[in-house]
Amino acid sequence: GAVVSQHPSRVICKSGTSVKIECRSLDFQATTMFWYRQFPKQSLMLMATSNEGSKATYEQGVEKDKFLINHASLTLSTLTVTSAHPEDSSFYICSAASGGAAYNEQFFGPGTRLTVL
Amino acid sequence: DAKTTQPNSMESNEEEPVHLPCNHSTISGTDYIHWYRQLPSQGPEYVIHGLTSNVNNRMASLAIAEDRKSSTLILHRATLRDAAVYYCILRVNSGYALNFGKGTSLLVTP
């Protein structure tokens, strides 16, 4: 199957700083990328959907000015957590999809564990 | 979106078959049934999907009820590496994100 990478895999930062997470589709062009976060012992929660070259669509309750998403190319999307606080500590996961059919699978990155001190 | 219902947890012995059930009584005719699994501290991975007919691949089999209101993911011989949370998800269009429920946490014991 297709490969999606995330970088970094793990990051620790101080409260108030910004952190950028990269999501790359390595061997296919992703028309759509999704960002999820997962708190301990919970399921994945969708944060936003981004299509290449257009603004991301954020889920209700997710602050677009705090979680900046850029999808500048068909192989790269970035999530920047601005002015991070301890409550932003979570496991952030991206996924990518190519094609618009309901039978298309999504390919997930390995996740980025963010710890804000 | 149509919802799915799965048991919170299941347990299996290693090398035994495992049948993971999923109820989706409000499924519509265009919904595909997808299964993903998430190993600890990893991103989810695709397992299998189907629409009406039973499906087999190298990872698992998917048995879909005739009325499509339920489905069962079958792992033919569970291994310790199959211990994960298994999510049953209905999809209309891949342009939309996957809506993850709580899934079933599978424990495999030696």
mmCIF file of C-alpha atoms in Angstrom:
data_model
loop_
_atom_site.group_PDB
_atom_site.id
_atom_site.type_symbol
_atom_site.label_atom_id
_atom_site.label_comp_id
_atom_site.label_asym_id
_atom_site.label_seq_id
_atom_site.Cartn_x
_atom_site.Cartn_y
_atom_site.Cartn_z
ATOM 1 C CA GLY A 1 0.000 0.000 0.000
ATOM 2 C CA ALA A 2 0.919 3.644 -0.279
ATOM 3 C CA VAL A 3 3.145 5.231 2.331
ATOM 4 C CA VAL A 4 2.490 8.350 4.350
ATOM 5 C CA SER A 5 5.211 9.748 6.555
ATOM 6 C CA GLN A 6 5.086 12.230 9.390
ATOM 7 C CA HIS A 7 7.845 14.303 10.854
ATOM 8 C CA PRO A 8 8.735 14.558 13.628
ATOM 9 C CA SER A 9 7.558 11.375 15.273
ATOM 10 C CA ARG A 10 7.873 12.906 18.696
ATOM 11 C CA VAL A 11 8.304 16.483 19.898
ATOM 12 C CA ILE A 12 8.514 18.168 23.265
ATOM 13 C CA CYS A 13 8.126 21.908 23.442
ATOM 14 C CA LYS A 14 7.651 24.664 25.984
ATOM 15 C CA SER A 15 4.323 26.292 26.547
ATOM 16 C CA GLY A 16 3.804 29.267 24.244
ATOM 17 C CA THR A 17 5.975 28.037 21.410
ATOM 18 C CA SER A 18 4.838 26.836 17.980
ATOM 19 C CA VAL A 19 5.347 23.393 16.539
ATOM 20 C CA LYS A 20 5.130 22.326 12.901
ATOM 21 C CA ILE A 21 4.254 18.771 11.894
ATOM 22 C CA GLU A 22 4.774 17.570 8.339
ATOM 23 C CA CYS A 23 2.756 14.936 6.553
ATOM 24 C CA ARG A 24 4.013 13.560 3.250
ATOM 25 C CA SER A 25 2.561 11.070 0.808
ATOM 26 C CA LEU A 26 5.664 9.334 -0.489
ATOM 27 C CA ASP A 27 4.493 7.443 -3.535
ATOM 28 C CA PHE A 28 1.177 8.926 -4.594
ATOM 29 C CA GLN A 29 -0.492 12.264 -5.051
ATOM 30 C CA ALA A 30 -2.935 13.026 -2.290
ATOM 31 C CA THR A 31 -5.794 15.205 -3.391
ATOM 32 C CA THR A 32 -7.089 15.347 0.153
ATOM 33 C CA MET A 33 -5.335 15.129 3.486
ATOM 34 C CA PHE A 34 -6.895 14.869 6.905
ATOM 35 C CA TRP A 35 -5.598 15.750 10.340
ATOM 36 C CA TYR A 36 -6.720 13.915 13.437
ATOM 37 C CA ARG A 37 -5.743 14.028 17.065
ATOM 38 C CA GLN A 38 -6.061 11.333 19.631
ATOM 39 C CA PHE A 39 -5.976 11.746 23.382
ATOM 40 C CA PRO A 40 -4.961 8.803 25.592
ATOM 41 C CA LYS A 41 -7.490 5.968 25.687
ATOM 42 C CA GLN A 42 -9.716 7.765 23.195
ATOM 43 C CA SER A 43 -10.544 7.384 19.533
ATOM 44 C CA LEU A 44 -9.300 9.565 16.714
ATOM 45 C CA MET A 45 -11.028 12.911 16.343
ATOM 46 C CA LEU A 46 -11.005 14.703 13.031
ATOM 47 C CA MET A 47 -9.552 18.194 13.228
ATOM 48 C CA ALA A 48 -9.577 19.360 9.631
ATOM 49 C CA THR A 49 -9.713 18.388 5.997
ATOM 50 C CA SER A 50 -7.432 19.987 3.472
ATOM 51 C CA ASN A 51 -7.439 19.911 -0.290
ATOM 52 C CA GLU A 52 -4.352 20.898 -2.217
ATOM 53 C CA GLY A 53 -4.332 24.560 -3.076
ATOM 54 C CA SER A 54 -7.336 25.539 -1.022
ATOM 55 C CA LYS A 55 -8.108 26.471 2.560
ATOM 56 C CA ALA A 56 -8.632 23.755 5.081
ATOM 57 C CA THR A 57 -12.053 22.953 6.446
ATOM 58 C CA TYR A 58 -12.015 22.749 10.216
ATOM 59 C CA GLU A 59 -14.309 20.707 12.412
ATOM 60 C CA GLN A 60 -16.490 22.438 14.923
ATOM 61 C CA GLY A 61 -14.559 23.382 18.013
ATOM 62 C CA VAL A 62 -11.137 23.361 16.351
ATOM 63 C CA GLU A 63 -9.568 26.816 16.286
ATOM 64 C CA LYS A 64 -8.269 27.560 12.806
ATOM 65 C CA ASP A 65 -5.989 30.322 14.067
ATOM 66 C CA LYS A 66 -4.368 27.956 16.524
ATOM 67 C CA PHE A 67 -4.015 24.939 14.251
ATOM 68 C CA LEU A 68 -2.691 26.250 10.956
ATOM 69 C CA ILE A 69 -2.890 23.854 8.061
ATOM 70 C CA ASN A 70 -1.103 24.301 4.768
ATOM 71 C CA HIS A 71 -1.508 21.909 1.843
ATOM 72 C CA ALA A 72 0.759 23.493 -0.729
ATOM 73 C CA SER A 73 1.378 20.439 -2.871
ATOM 74 C CA LEU A 74 -0.138 17.067 -3.653
ATOM 75 C CA THR A 75 2.441 15.355 -1.466
ATOM 76 C CA LEU A 76 2.812 17.646 1.529
ATOM 77 C CA SER A 77 0.549 19.038 4.208
ATOM 78 C CA THR A 78 1.685 20.752 7.381
ATOM 79 C CA LEU A 79 -0.015 21.348 10.701
ATOM 80 C CA THR A 80 1.350 24.127 12.898
ATOM 81 C CA VAL A 81 0.238 24.264 16.499
ATOM 82 C CA THR A 82 0.681 27.883 17.470
ATOM 83 C CA SER A 83 1.210 29.055 21.040
ATOM 84 C CA ALA A 84 1.022 25.506 22.285
ATOM 85 C CA HIS A 85 -0.271 24.778 25.770
ATOM 86 C CA PRO A 86 -0.203 21.600 27.839
ATOM 87 C CA GLU A 87 -3.778 20.785 26.857
ATOM 88 C CA ASP A 88 -2.582 20.538 23.228
ATOM 89 C CA SER A 89 -0.452 17.564 24.180
ATOM 90 C CA SER A 90 -1.787 14.732 22.064
ATOM 91 C CA PHE A 91 -1.070 12.222 19.322
ATOM 92 C CA TYR A 92 -1.513 13.937 15.956
ATOM 93 C CA ILE A 93 -2.142 11.740 12.933
ATOM 94 C CA CYS A 94 -2.508 12.652 9.302
ATOM 95 C CA SER A 95 -4.027 10.628 6.516
ATOM 96 C CA ALA A 96 -4.122 10.988 2.776
ATOM 97 C CA ALA A 97 -6.526 9.948 0.074
ATOM 98 C CA SER A 98 -6.293 9.904 -3.674
ATOM 99 C CA GLY A 99 -9.360 9.625 -5.800
ATOM 100 C CA GLY A 100 -12.925 10.316 -4.827
ATOM 101 C CA ALA A 101 -14.520 6.915 -4.609
ATOM 102 C CA ALA A 102 -15.983 5.428 -1.462
ATOM 103 C CA TYR A 103 -13.948 2.279 -1.988
ATOM 104 C CA ASN A 104 -10.644 4.141 -1.900
ATOM 105 C CA GLU A 105 -8.700 3.442 1.238
ATOM 106 C CA GLN A 106 -7.028 6.119 3.293
ATOM 107 C CA PHE A 107 -3.406 5.918 4.160
ATOM 108 C CA PHE A 108 -2.329 7.027 7.594
ATOM 109 C CA GLY A 109 0.917 8.404 8.843
ATOM 110 C CA PRO A 110 2.598 6.908 11.906
ATOM 111 C CA GLY A 111 1.574 9.836 14.088
ATOM 112 C CA THR A 112 3.381 12.589 15.966
ATOM 113 C CA ARG A 113 3.329 12.661 19.726
ATOM 114 C CA LEU A 114 3.351 16.219 20.988
ATOM 115 C CA THR A 115 4.146 16.991 24.593
ATOM 116 C CA VAL A 116 3.832 20.584 25.748
ATOM 117 C CA LEU A 117 5.538 21.370 29.036
ATOM 118 C CA ASP B 1 -23.681 9.669 8.852
ATOM 119 C CA ALA B 2 -24.821 6.131 9.500
ATOM 120 C CA LYS B 3 -23.374 4.822 12.753
ATOM 121 C CA THR B 4 -21.748 1.568 13.692
ATOM 122 C CA THR B 5 -21.869 -0.377 16.944
ATOM 123 C CA GLN B 6 -19.035 -2.632 18.063
ATOM 124 C CA PRO B 7 -18.232 -4.441 21.307
ATOM 125 C CA ASN B 8 -15.759 -2.538 23.435
ATOM 126 C CA SER B 9 -13.359 -5.433 23.731
ATOM 127 C CA MET B 10 -12.787 -9.026 22.750
ATOM 128 C CA GLU B 11 -10.235 -11.614 23.633
ATOM 129 C CA SER B 12 -8.782 -14.441 21.607
ATOM 130 C CA ASN B 13 -6.179 -17.112 21.949
ATOM 131 C CA GLU B 14 -3.234 -17.062 19.615
ATOM 132 C CA GLU B 15 -3.721 -19.055 16.398
ATOM 133 C CA GLU B 16 -7.475 -19.187 16.913
ATOM 134 C CA PRO B 17 -9.924 -17.517 14.514
ATOM 135 C CA VAL B 18 -11.448 -14.240 15.630
ATOM 136 C CA HIS B 19 -14.822 -12.885 14.577
ATOM 137 C CA LEU B 20 -15.258 -9.164 15.205
ATOM 138 C CA PRO B 21 -18.882 -8.046 14.805
ATOM 139 C CA CYS B 22 -20.214 -4.684 13.696
ATOM 140 C CA ASN B 23 -23.801 -3.515 13.561
ATOM 141 C CA HIS B 24 -24.815 -0.806 11.139
ATOM 142 C CA SER B 25 -28.575 -0.954 10.979
ATOM 143 C CA THR B 26 -28.954 2.508 9.369
ATOM 144 C CA ILE B 27 -26.562 1.811 6.499
ATOM 145 C CA SER B 28 -27.567 3.275 3.156
ATOM 146 C CA GLY B 29 -27.227 1.634 -0.228
ATOM 147 C CA THR B 30 -24.137 3.640 -1.165
ATOM 148 C CA ASP B 31 -22.202 3.130 2.061
ATOM 149 C CA TYR B 32 -19.089 1.025 1.840
ATOM 150 C CA ILE B 33 -18.079 -0.910 4.953
ATOM 151 C CA HIS B 34 -14.464 -0.290 5.849
ATOM 152 C CA TRP B 35 -12.342 -1.804 8.585
ATOM 153 C CA TYR B 36 -9.202 -0.229 9.933
ATOM 154 C CA ARG B 37 -7.078 -1.206 12.870
ATOM 155 C CA GLN B 38 -4.730 0.727 15.099
ATOM 156 C CA LEU B 39 -1.817 -0.900 16.820
ATOM 157 C CA PRO B 40 -0.571 0.769 20.007
ATOM 158 C CA SER B 41 1.109 4.119 19.391
ATOM 159 C CA GLN B 42 0.704 3.894 15.634
ATOM 160 C CA GLY B 43 -1.543 5.405 13.007
ATOM 161 C CA PRO B 44 -4.478 3.314 11.798
ATOM 162 C CA GLU B 45 -4.008 0.927 8.922
ATOM 163 C CA TYR B 46 -6.478 -0.278 6.350
ATOM 164 C CA VAL B 47 -7.678 -3.847 6.764
ATOM 165 C CA ILE B 48 -10.472 -4.506 4.295
ATOM 166 C CA HIS B 49 -13.623 -3.064 2.785
ATOM 167 C CA GLY B 50 -16.741 -4.258 1.016
ATOM 168 C CA LEU B 51 -20.129 -3.209 -0.287
ATOM 169 C CA THR B 52 -22.402 -6.239 -0.578
ATOM 170 C CA SER B 53 -20.356 -9.359 -1.232
ATOM 171 C CA ASN B 54 -17.998 -11.086 1.154
ATOM 172 C CA VAL B 55 -14.382 -10.102 0.636
ATOM 173 C CA ASN B 56 -11.076 -11.786 1.298
ATOM 174 C CA ASN B 57 -7.567 -10.395 1.328
ATOM 175 C CA ARG B 58 -4.259 -11.405 2.820
ATOM 176 C CA MET B 59 -5.090 -9.817 6.163
ATOM 177 C CA ALA B 60 -8.665 -10.839 6.784
ATOM 178 C CA SER B 61 -12.096 -11.715 5.476
ATOM 179 C CA LEU B 62 -15.195 -9.571 5.616
ATOM 180 C CA ALA B 63 -18.576 -11.228 5.859
ATOM 181 C CA ILE B 64 -21.499 -8.930 5.103
ATOM 182 C CA ALA B 65 -25.041 -9.830 6.064
ATOM 183 C CA GLU B 66 -27.532 -10.100 3.252
ATOM 184 C CA ASP B 67 -29.468 -7.081 4.526
ATOM 185 C CA ARG B 68 -26.145 -5.223 5.072
ATOM 186 C CA LYS B 69 -27.163 -4.246 8.570
ATOM 187 C CA SER B 70 -24.226 -6.041 10.077
ATOM 188 C CA SER B 71 -20.818 -7.334 9.130
ATOM 189 C CA THR B 72 -18.081 -9.443 10.653
ATOM 190 C CA LEU B 73 -14.355 -9.091 10.299
ATOM 191 C CA ILE B 74 -12.678 -12.469 10.418
ATOM 192 C CA LEU B 75 -9.051 -12.985 11.338
ATOM 193 C CA HIS B 76 -8.412 -16.580 10.439
ATOM 194 C CA ARG B 77 -5.520 -17.168 12.813
ATOM 195 C CA ALA B 78 -4.908 -14.498 15.389
ATOM 196 C CA THR B 79 -1.322 -13.665 16.215
ATOM 197 C CA LEU B 80 0.041 -11.505 18.993
ATOM 198 C CA ARG B 81 0.670 -8.816 16.388
ATOM 199 C CA ASP B 82 -3.052 -8.635 15.707
ATOM 200 C CA ALA B 83 -3.679 -7.107 19.123
ATOM 201 C CA ALA B 84 -5.113 -3.718 18.211
ATOM 202 C CA VAL B 85 -8.234 -1.594 18.185
ATOM 203 C CA TYR B 86 -10.411 -2.518 15.207
ATOM 204 C CA TYR B 87 -12.702 0.109 13.741
ATOM 205 C CA CYS B 88 -15.715 -0.582 11.554
ATOM 206 C CA ILE B 89 -16.536 2.536 9.514
ATOM 207 C CA LEU B 90 -19.119 3.371 6.875
ATOM 208 C CA ARG B 91 -18.004 5.536 3.961
ATOM 209 C CA VAL B 92 -19.999 7.286 1.279
ATOM 210 C CA ASN B 93 -17.212 9.141 -0.431
ATOM 211 C CA SER B 94 -13.492 9.079 0.194
ATOM 212 C CA GLY B 95 -13.422 12.837 -0.020
ATOM 213 C CA TYR B 96 -14.796 12.798 3.492
ATOM 214 C CA ALA B 97 -12.800 11.805 6.505
ATOM 215 C CA LEU B 98 -13.271 8.557 8.326
ATOM 216 C CA ASN B 99 -15.453 8.869 11.397
ATOM 217 C CA PHE B 100 -13.849 6.722 14.025
ATOM 218 C CA GLY B 101 -16.049 5.320 16.752
ATOM 219 C CA LYS B 102 -14.649 3.620 19.813
ATOM 220 C CA GLY B 103 -13.843 0.394 17.999
ATOM 221 C CA THR B 104 -13.159 -3.018 19.489
ATOM 222 C CA SER B 105 -9.992 -3.573 21.455
ATOM 223 C CA LEU B 106 -8.740 -7.051 20.620
ATOM 224 C CA LEU B 107 -6.550 -8.809 23.116
ATOM 225 C CA VAL B 108 -4.654 -11.861 21.897
ATOM 226 C CA THR B 109 -3.215 -14.163 24.495
ATOM 227 C CA PRO B 110 -0.523 -16.796 23.937
#
